[in-house]
Amino acid sequence: MLQVNHERVAKLLQGLAAFTDSEEGVTRLAYSPLDKKAQSWLLEQVQDLHLQIRTDAVGNVFLRRDGKQPQLPPVASGSHLDTVIHGGAYDGMCGVVGALEALYMLQDEELERSIEVIIFRAEESSRFGFATMGSKLLTGSAAPEQLNKGAKKGDISFIEALREWGCDPDAYRDAVIAPGSYKCFAELHIEQGKVLEQTQHQLGIVQNIAAPTRFKIHIKGVADHSGATPMGMRRDALVSAAKLILAVNEAAETEKANGSVGTVGVVDVEPGSINVVPGAVTLWVDVRGVDEASIERVLQSIREQAENVAVCDGVGVQIEMLTADSPVALDKALAAQSEAICTEKGFSFLHMNSGAGHDAMHMTKICPTTMLFIPCRAGISHNPAEYASTEDICRGIEVLAIPGCCASISALSVSGFDTREFAFYGFLPREKKDLREKLLQMAHQVPIAAVHESPFRVVELVEVVCDTLPGCRISASCDLTKLHEKTIRGDAADVRPCTVSGIIADTVREKSAGIASAWESLKSYISASTGRLASDQWFHWKPHTGMESGSTNSQCRNCTDGSSSSI
């Protein structure tokens, strides 16, 4: 794998920053002509990657490098290019440039699985009032009509902007990607907070993403002459709005221990004249957090205060909901793999939550997803002073690009390893439900949460990439969900069917006995751990030919002996 090119990364980020509508900071609103120009410039700069380029029905762009087996679900990475008004040069851009640089680093590698870099449209809400619009549409989480009511006064609607961009809003369903279409997704992003800098950690591994609930509060008073209307006879909409601004702040303050926050970011006042008592005000409110119960308490407090203000001030108050997303937990196994890479490379890291929403939160609907944070100076973002050092950005790109890890952009795509697919089919004693834990302990990997107690409860597949023997790695999945509800004759009380499958790879690329030794150790350990596998008939071992790691089979396959293959 090639080294990360600091100069190229800095050049691309600086080049994108030049596409701005403002002298201060970067202003490049979604679906604007400048947004398109910036994207076109970037695509010209990376022509030497020889990527296939596809644009979907709503303007998301996909840059693809095919692997040897293009029919396999690709791994993906990316972010956005649009900015807020007077924003910075790193929010979103680091994720796009970082994913492209990872492809440069993998230029000398032969890929079995394809890789796609995604440029999501309209991640910022500055123009249309909704965030992460491209990823919402891509994952089927919204339709254009639902996103069409938040445009700022004097601007065209979202659907009109789609048509100006060259998209067909009526064909938006063509952009929806089905679950399972990607192997995994990783997004590199600046933290947009102060935690990493203050704790002096080089990288953040994101566990949960806070979800925004956004709404308007419309206050209707009476517009009167400011000189001729006595103070006691006024129904001043702006005074009532001020009380509600404080109510939003106070409601969030009571839940700050749970990580919830509330912000009034926009105040529209009508008629907006110095000699007229304001007759109507609209507040644009953003409430978010990682605890749904806490978020609901904030919202309920705001609703109660809105009712009180309406009664006490004699004004009309109406709440118009724009969006209410749920907090999202990211893939624990991918986070564990990122941790393993950071540990191996000596990078300090911190497991943390994201207070900001990201496109990654919607990608969780269609594939395992992870995020990596890099520090930004003083935690400043959405501001001209936003800054992340090239060194920090490139450190994140290194983690993104390391081959042989599902948490990285290359996932299990790099060929050249001596690999073997393995599987065993048997009965797992009920008291041995911690088999996955034991496999991880054997592999000297970080712990993963134990399997649920109930044998008929759905358990997510967990993939791990971890050391087994020197020079060997194993990607394994333990599937305890394929459990039969039928009675297991003679032993129904204490056993259940179980499948364990995955891939072993020799990372030093030597066709030696190392991988065979790893296999024998794994097989022996499973036998010893379960105490129920009396025969080799349950073990199956063959050259890897593109099997989805973690897949299961209803019937045992015959052992096959073959030459080495590639991940």
mmCIF file of C-alpha atoms in Angstrom, residues 210 251-261 288-295 297-298 353:
data_model
loop_
_atom_site.group_PDB
_atom_site.id
_atom_site.type_symbol
_atom_site.label_atom_id
_atom_site.label_comp_id
_atom_site.label_asym_id
_atom_site.label_seq_id
_atom_site.Cartn_x
_atom_site.Cartn_y
_atom_site.Cartn_z
ATOM 1 C CA ALA A 210 -27.221 12.258 17.902
ATOM 2 C CA ALA A 251 -35.601 22.770 28.541
ATOM 3 C CA ALA A 252 -32.262 21.664 27.096
ATOM 4 C CA GLU A 253 -30.385 22.811 30.204
ATOM 5 C CA THR A 254 -32.431 20.452 32.368
ATOM 6 C CA GLU A 255 -31.326 17.512 30.171
ATOM 7 C CA LYS A 256 -27.684 18.468 29.647
ATOM 8 C CA ALA A 257 -26.518 15.563 31.814
ATOM 9 C CA ASN A 258 -28.043 13.247 29.204
ATOM 10 C CA GLY A 259 -26.302 15.018 26.338
ATOM 11 C CA SER A 260 -29.364 16.729 24.880
ATOM 12 C CA VAL A 261 -29.087 20.230 23.403
ATOM 13 C CA ARG A 288 -30.871 16.776 19.410
ATOM 14 C CA GLY A 289 -29.235 14.113 21.559
ATOM 15 C CA VAL A 290 -28.393 10.424 21.799
ATOM 16 C CA ASP A 291 -31.070 9.556 24.395
ATOM 17 C CA GLU A 292 -34.569 9.399 22.890
ATOM 18 C CA ALA A 293 -36.297 9.694 26.259
ATOM 19 C CA SER A 294 -34.271 12.797 27.072
ATOM 20 C CA ILE A 295 -35.094 14.347 23.700
ATOM 21 C CA ARG A 297 -38.628 15.428 27.683
ATOM 22 C CA VAL A 298 -37.075 18.506 26.071
ATOM 23 C CA ASN A 353 -20.617 10.103 20.579
#
